[in-house]
Every structure is written in structure tokens, then in C-alpha cells.
Amino acid sequence: MPIRTLDDVDPRGRRVLVRTDLNVPLDDGRVTDDFRIRAALPTIRALREGGAVVVVCSHLGRPKGWDESLSTAPVAAAMAALAGFDVHHVADVAGPAAEAAVAEAEPGDVLLLENTRFEPGETKNDPALATALASMVDLFVLDAFGSAHRAHASTVGVTEHVESVAGPLLMAEVDALGRLLADPPRPFVVVLGGAKVSDKLGVIEHLLPRVDGMLIGGGMCFTALAARGHTVGDSLLEEDFVETMTELLDGEHGHKVMLPTDVVVADRFAPDAEHRTVPVAEIPEGWQGLDIGPSTIEAFGRSIAEAGSVFWNGPMGVFEFEAFRAGTEAVARAVADADGFTVVGGGDSVAAIRLLGLDDGPDHVSTGGGAGLEFLEGQELPGVAALESGA
């Protein structure tokens, strides 16, 4: 069923609740990465300029009850600084203080409610909280793709009580990822990294029959290499998934998987560790792989350059340490420079792209790591489903 979007409604004179994803990192009350704030701003700005009272809500971290260190107040300050207009922080989610602030607001005002997870009913999709949120406004806009895979009060429950539409950021995510599932330009290449096979197994199983090539690096590659009979020293290894990877690699589509041929190994997990490049068949006992090697970088880069579409999720190594950043940097640059349709799938991949100043290179940089992976696994996202149902 087609999803109604913000383009289908007139927000002028209406009080609009916008569920965004402002789950940004904080350090001593300071926002250290404003990517998600910047991504949320176009929708907020459009509503403000369209004459709406804009009421923004989001979760932040995983608080166990009220936690001042996870207040959205610093996010409101950072948003105001980026946007160039006032953002009034409301130290309440859906109680009397929030109701009063929304009631008193004028068209063009922007309010940011307190962390939705300060309310115990948020993650339980409590009907009372959902009703309270909906009662303050005339329209709900779900623009938080990164939270759309959670059936929470502020993502799903609220849609049952007020007119609800999808925001532009959510639709951009659904369109970009949906294109990869429905009709990707060929060859379609997926690049997967990160620590664990277990985190990406659903994506591997769902996409492997659909892709033309799957490149696996990062810590997860060592479970796959073990499945190919290699000893991996002290590298990250999920022994419980070796058999599963063996079955996938030996299966009908296993020939599509490209594993590293060489890796950078270190004698310990540290930025200044002794390290060297070795073939994957020669990882020394007691050493651990922390990056893909130069031959693998060349092969991965060539595959990405020749692709018609690319999805990348997960670093190729411990890119936080400069000595083990080369693989992730090379993949990031290859994706940014590729002529094909390119999507970077959230999380550490986005952090790497931003660290390298390559934000504008890919065609789409996702704000939702976990949600994007679930979408590509073929799972239904509760937030999107609620909008599709016409609630």
C-alpha cells in the first residue's frame, strides 16, 4: 500500500509532531557527531517555514529511567546552532509541561521534547503514552528511519491516534534501500565488514542470491576464513557460526563471496602494536587480524569500481587506529568515487565516511544502521508498516 507523505498534507497552522532520530553521541554534555541532526533539519525547516508548530521528539541512548546525562537539552542547543533558529527544549515528554509548551507555541516555533526513553512506556509501546503524545498535535510525521524497526510509542503507537505521514528522510531511505532489493543496476556488489558474522547473517542469507558479488572484510571475515579451513590466530572468531558460513560458501551462491587474500596482523589490540601484512594462510599463532591487506584492497576496489550498484556496511578493520585504517579508507574512497549507484549503510561506515570527509561521495548515506540491515533482510519495519496500514 502506498505510504502517504508530507507532500500529501498542508502543515500550515497545524501542530506537528516529528519523530526524528537524534540519537547522537555525547561527551560531557556536548554533541560530538552532528550527522543525524543535520539529516533531520531539512524536514524540520520545511515544516517551520510552512507555518507549522514543530514538535520534535527522539530517543537518546538507553537510559534506565530519568538520566540527566542523556537529556536532549544539548541536542536542542546543537540543532539551534546548526539551523540558525531557536529550538526550545522542553524538559518533559508528554506530561503537563509538554502539553503547556505545545499549546502556547506559535507557528514557526520549534520545540524539542525530552528523551522519549525517559518514559518507561516508550519501548513498551504503551497506549497511554502514545495517546498523550498524539493529543498534543494535529499531525504526526515519522522521519526516523533509524528507529522505524522498533514498535515504540513514538514510532508506532502514536499513528493509531492522529493523522500520520512519512517524512522525506524516511522516504529517501526506503526508496534507496528498496531500489537495491527491487531492481539494482548490475553488477550489484555488497561490501560487508564489522566485527561479527552473527550481526550480518540475515543480510548475507537474504542478499547472497540477489547480488553479483559479496565482499567480506572486517572482523567477520575470520569466521568465514575459518570456514575455508584457515587458522586465524587470535583474530575475532565466532566458532558457533563457522558451520553456517561453510554451508553458505559451499552452497549455490557461495562463488559470489570474495574473502580477503591477505590481512594486516598485530601482536596485540593497540594503536601502536607491532604489525605486518601476511597471506590469510599464514596468520601467526598469537597474532590477530586488524585490517585487510593491500592485495585485498586492490581486488575489492576493482569490484566496487566495476559495479552498477554498491551497498556498503561495516569497516574493513579497526579504522579508529590509524595503523589499521587503510582497508576502510580504500573502500570508502572506492565507494565515493564509483560511477554506480552507491549506498552506505549507517553505523561505523558512516563514521568512516565522515572521518575521511567523503560525505558527499555516495548517492545515499543511511542514518539507520540496524533498521537498514533489517530492511535488507526482508523484514517488515513496524514504523513503516504502521504508515502503510493507513493508521
XYZ file of C-alpha atoms in Angstrom:
391
model
C 0.000 0.000 0.000
C 1.415 3.438 -0.913
C 2.615 5.494 2.025
C 1.204 8.982 2.477
C 3.988 11.522 2.787
C 4.459 15.058 3.976
C 3.879 16.196 0.393
C 0.278 14.975 0.696
C -0.690 17.318 3.554
C -0.689 21.042 4.316
C 1.057 21.709 7.647
C 0.173 25.396 7.828
C -1.342 26.335 11.170
C -1.050 22.771 12.475
C 0.858 21.378 15.443
C 3.096 18.696 14.011
C 4.933 16.012 15.972
C 8.057 14.896 14.125
C 9.715 11.682 15.278
C 13.343 12.104 14.295
C 16.466 10.084 15.029
C 18.635 12.346 17.177
C 20.456 9.518 18.903
C 23.803 11.299 18.707
C 26.971 10.700 20.745
C 27.540 12.997 23.718
C 30.716 13.753 25.628
C 30.223 15.661 28.871
C 27.045 17.272 27.578
C 28.471 18.097 24.141
C 27.349 16.597 20.827
C 30.417 15.014 19.219
C 28.848 13.976 15.888
C 26.015 16.041 14.411
C 25.330 13.855 11.347
C 21.846 12.841 12.482
C 20.939 16.389 13.488
C 21.950 17.676 10.064
C 19.945 14.881 8.421
C 16.826 15.784 10.440
C 16.977 19.533 9.811
C 15.553 19.782 6.255
C 12.205 18.324 7.357
C 12.084 20.489 10.473
C 12.986 23.580 8.472
C 10.357 22.837 5.814
C 7.629 22.459 8.443
C 8.706 25.615 10.228
C 8.736 27.625 7.016
C 5.400 26.057 6.091
C 3.746 27.694 9.092
C 3.568 24.730 11.479
C 4.339 24.471 15.169
C 7.098 21.872 15.039
C 7.300 19.487 17.984
C 10.345 17.234 17.662
C 10.886 14.045 19.632
C 13.591 11.392 19.729
C 15.220 8.842 21.968
C 18.828 9.268 23.077
C 20.861 6.326 24.294
C 19.397 3.626 26.509
C 18.525 5.266 29.815
C 17.032 3.302 32.674
C 14.563 5.963 33.719
C 15.396 9.646 34.032
C 19.095 10.278 33.372
C 20.312 13.863 33.125
C 23.409 12.761 31.186
C 21.106 11.620 28.367
C 18.895 14.696 28.251
C 18.100 16.084 24.807
C 18.918 19.617 26.005
C 22.416 19.587 24.427
C 20.854 18.296 21.198
C 18.454 21.257 21.153
C 21.397 23.640 21.563
C 23.360 21.943 18.791
C 20.334 21.956 16.497
C 19.749 25.662 17.059
C 23.392 26.440 16.324
C 23.267 24.477 13.068
C 19.840 25.709 11.977
C 20.115 29.389 12.792
C 16.745 29.494 14.567
C 15.655 28.959 18.158
C 14.927 25.438 19.353
C 13.087 25.453 22.662
C 13.932 22.464 24.838
C 11.008 21.057 26.810
C 12.028 19.145 29.924
C 9.099 16.760 29.545
C 7.925 14.128 27.053
C 4.136 14.097 27.202
C 3.169 15.423 30.619
C 1.701 18.771 31.725
C 4.859 20.755 30.932
C 4.963 19.407 27.387
C 1.246 19.991 26.884
C 1.566 23.595 28.044
C 4.627 24.295 25.892
C 2.967 22.937 22.765
C -0.303 24.763 23.467
C 1.498 28.077 23.890
C 3.715 27.713 20.812
C 3.155 29.852 17.725
C 3.509 28.855 14.048
C 7.194 28.720 13.183
C 8.250 27.701 16.697
C 10.405 24.583 17.075
C 10.287 22.561 20.288
C 12.386 19.538 21.196
C 10.833 17.253 23.781
C 12.850 15.398 26.393
C 14.288 11.950 25.665
C 11.337 9.687 24.842
C 13.001 6.776 26.631
C 12.797 8.639 29.924
C 9.208 7.394 29.776
C 9.014 3.689 30.708
C 6.084 3.252 28.323
C 8.094 4.251 25.250
C 9.778 0.933 24.493
C 6.640 -0.969 25.544
C 4.527 0.930 23.020
C 2.296 1.950 25.904
C -1.110 3.145 24.609
C -1.339 5.813 27.312
C 1.954 7.405 26.258
C 1.066 7.152 22.584
C -2.294 8.805 23.259
C -0.648 11.566 25.297
C 1.832 12.328 22.511
C -0.882 12.343 19.853
C -3.251 14.521 21.894
C -0.820 17.457 21.756
C -0.743 17.678 17.957
C -2.776 17.570 14.731
C -0.314 15.659 12.567
C 2.454 13.099 13.078
C 5.472 12.783 10.787
C 7.665 9.697 11.112
C 11.081 10.728 9.814
C 13.258 8.440 11.935
C 14.252 5.540 9.732
C 16.866 4.549 12.305
C 14.050 3.873 14.779
C 11.413 2.543 12.372
C 12.361 -1.048 13.175
C 11.152 -0.549 16.775
C 7.466 -0.751 17.683
C 7.605 2.020 20.273
C 5.020 4.529 21.418
C 6.670 7.375 19.489
C 7.123 5.382 16.268
C 4.080 3.119 16.011
C 1.620 3.745 18.851
C 1.099 7.412 18.056
C -0.018 6.585 14.489
C -3.181 4.996 15.883
C -4.426 8.277 17.334
C -3.583 11.072 14.872
C -3.158 11.615 11.137
C 0.270 10.239 10.237
C 2.593 10.539 7.256
C 6.162 9.691 6.312
C 8.818 12.367 6.269
C 11.265 12.977 3.395
C 14.234 11.418 5.202
C 12.318 8.207 5.879
C 11.152 8.028 2.275
C 14.678 8.632 0.954
C 15.855 5.636 2.987
C 13.004 3.400 1.848
C 13.487 4.434 -1.782
C 17.280 3.928 -1.801
C 17.283 0.593 0.014
C 14.161 -0.548 -1.799
C 15.895 0.060 -5.119
C 18.657 -2.323 -4.070
C 16.117 -5.029 -3.301
C 13.805 -4.484 -6.253
C 15.884 -3.533 -9.279
C 19.536 -2.729 -8.594
C 21.735 -1.684 -11.509
C 24.039 -4.599 -12.321
C 26.508 -5.805 -11.280
C 25.185 -5.461 -7.716
C 28.005 -5.662 -5.171
C 27.596 -5.767 -1.389
C 30.543 -4.961 0.885
C 30.206 -6.179 4.461
C 32.521 -5.621 7.395
C 32.359 -5.043 11.103
C 33.037 -7.368 13.968
C 30.614 -10.270 13.806
C 29.081 -12.590 11.240
C 26.158 -13.020 13.627
C 25.226 -9.332 13.196
C 25.074 -9.632 9.417
C 23.978 -13.237 8.885
C 20.414 -12.288 7.954
C 21.684 -9.825 5.349
C 24.135 -12.362 3.935
C 21.458 -15.040 3.605
C 18.847 -12.709 2.110
C 21.107 -10.824 -0.296
C 23.525 -13.504 -1.466
C 21.056 -14.951 -4.009
C 20.332 -11.402 -5.245
C 23.842 -9.997 -5.639
C 26.563 -10.474 -8.222
C 29.334 -10.169 -5.670
C 29.685 -10.039 -1.888
C 32.954 -8.759 -0.419
C 33.541 -9.644 3.236
C 36.152 -7.920 5.384
C 36.446 -6.689 8.937
C 36.466 -8.943 11.963
C 33.670 -11.047 10.489
C 35.896 -12.281 7.676
C 37.857 -14.506 10.065
C 34.847 -16.700 10.770
C 34.463 -17.080 7.006
C 38.187 -17.784 6.602
C 37.959 -20.429 9.338
C 35.101 -21.953 7.350
C 37.554 -22.199 4.471
C 39.981 -24.146 6.633
C 42.353 -21.348 7.631
C 43.745 -20.912 11.120
C 43.184 -17.325 12.222
C 45.431 -16.945 15.277
C 43.878 -14.695 17.891
C 41.633 -12.946 15.360
C 37.986 -12.443 16.182
C 36.238 -15.758 15.600
C 32.640 -16.840 16.145
C 33.115 -20.587 16.324
C 29.355 -21.203 16.554
C 28.945 -19.727 13.048
C 31.784 -21.489 11.247
C 29.489 -24.326 10.150
C 26.849 -21.869 8.922
C 29.436 -19.991 6.891
C 30.750 -23.260 5.490
C 27.266 -24.125 4.254
C 26.852 -20.687 2.665
C 30.250 -20.736 0.988
C 29.700 -24.280 -0.317
C 26.159 -23.503 -1.403
C 24.660 -22.490 -4.731
C 25.706 -18.846 -4.402
C 28.914 -19.265 -2.441
C 31.045 -18.498 -5.510
C 29.857 -14.877 -5.301
C 31.653 -14.314 -1.987
C 35.082 -12.668 -2.127
C 37.189 -13.117 1.017
C 40.497 -11.421 1.828
C 43.640 -12.975 0.432
C 45.910 -11.032 2.777
C 45.439 -9.278 6.108
C 47.296 -6.916 8.404
C 48.005 -8.721 11.668
C 49.134 -7.306 15.010
C 50.696 -8.824 18.096
C 48.077 -7.121 20.285
C 44.998 -4.937 20.059
C 46.533 -1.472 20.374
C 47.157 1.541 18.128
C 50.915 1.126 18.463
C 51.003 -2.664 18.135
C 53.675 -4.343 16.054
C 52.032 -5.282 12.770
C 52.724 -6.750 9.354
C 50.904 -7.986 6.265
C 50.575 -11.733 5.706
C 48.625 -14.057 3.386
C 45.473 -15.375 5.054
C 47.016 -18.834 5.134
C 49.931 -17.572 7.224
C 48.390 -15.772 10.203
C 50.840 -16.394 13.058
C 49.693 -18.032 16.260
C 49.020 -15.397 18.909
C 48.545 -12.589 16.354
C 45.232 -11.070 15.315
C 43.964 -9.646 12.040
C 43.019 -5.967 12.319
C 42.681 -4.911 8.667
C 42.542 -6.255 5.144
C 45.817 -6.239 3.226
C 46.905 -4.385 0.049
C 46.136 -7.219 -2.390
C 42.625 -7.497 -0.963
C 42.227 -3.715 -1.086
C 43.092 -3.782 -4.791
C 40.647 -6.606 -5.531
C 37.821 -5.051 -3.519
C 38.414 -1.661 -5.116
C 38.278 -3.129 -8.612
C 34.998 -4.925 -7.872
C 33.444 -1.738 -6.461
C 34.610 0.359 -9.412
C 33.048 -2.069 -11.893
C 29.725 -2.317 -10.048
C 26.436 -0.882 -11.225
C 25.271 -0.590 -7.607
C 27.028 -0.956 -4.255
C 25.830 -1.363 -0.686
C 28.492 -0.999 1.994
C 28.012 -1.675 5.697
C 30.839 -2.176 8.170
C 34.524 -1.189 8.337
C 37.263 -3.399 6.931
C 39.339 -3.177 10.093
C 39.940 -1.233 13.270
C 39.779 2.113 11.467
C 39.854 4.012 14.759
C 43.577 3.078 14.876
C 45.488 4.821 12.083
C 47.753 1.818 11.505
C 44.711 -0.314 10.646
C 42.676 2.228 8.666
C 43.936 1.601 5.138
C 41.329 -1.007 4.201
C 38.342 1.008 5.389
C 39.705 4.181 3.822
C 40.274 2.455 0.489
C 36.746 1.025 0.429
C 35.271 4.382 1.446
C 37.115 6.147 -1.363
C 36.189 3.457 -3.861
C 32.512 3.752 -2.940
C 32.652 7.563 -3.029
C 34.322 7.543 -6.461
C 32.254 4.746 -8.024
C 30.128 5.530 -11.070
C 27.396 3.130 -9.957
C 24.528 3.721 -7.526
C 26.110 3.661 -4.076
C 24.566 3.338 -0.618
C 26.483 3.475 2.661
C 24.531 1.633 5.322
C 24.829 3.529 8.564
C 26.834 2.918 11.720
C 30.621 2.769 11.555
C 30.607 3.017 7.761
C 29.090 6.485 8.031
C 31.589 7.371 10.768
C 34.400 6.360 8.419
C 32.959 8.323 5.505
C 32.672 11.409 7.715
C 36.124 10.942 9.223
C 37.556 10.987 5.704
C 35.445 13.926 4.535
C 33.675 11.855 1.882
C 30.072 12.549 2.943
C 29.072 13.880 -0.476
C 30.541 10.967 -2.462
C 27.939 8.163 -2.107
C 24.487 8.536 -3.627
C 22.852 7.760 -0.276
C 24.282 7.739 3.244
C 21.864 5.987 5.584
C 21.006 7.254 9.059
C 19.816 3.830 10.178
C 22.310 1.014 10.654
C 20.158 -1.635 12.335
C 16.970 -0.582 10.567
C 18.695 -0.647 7.197
C 20.032 -4.135 7.780
C 16.607 -5.414 8.840
C 15.068 -3.810 5.749
C 17.616 -5.553 3.517
C 16.977 -8.822 5.357
C 13.430 -8.555 4.051
C 11.942 -7.880 7.469
C 8.920 -5.656 7.951
C 9.746 -2.429 9.815
C 6.923 -1.716 12.296
C 7.101 2.059 11.823
C 6.848 1.801 8.048
C 4.124 -0.851 8.318
C 2.057 1.445 10.544
C 2.140 4.124 7.853
C 1.365 1.612 5.108
C -1.715 0.483 7.007
C -3.104 3.992 6.790
C -3.396 4.320 10.557
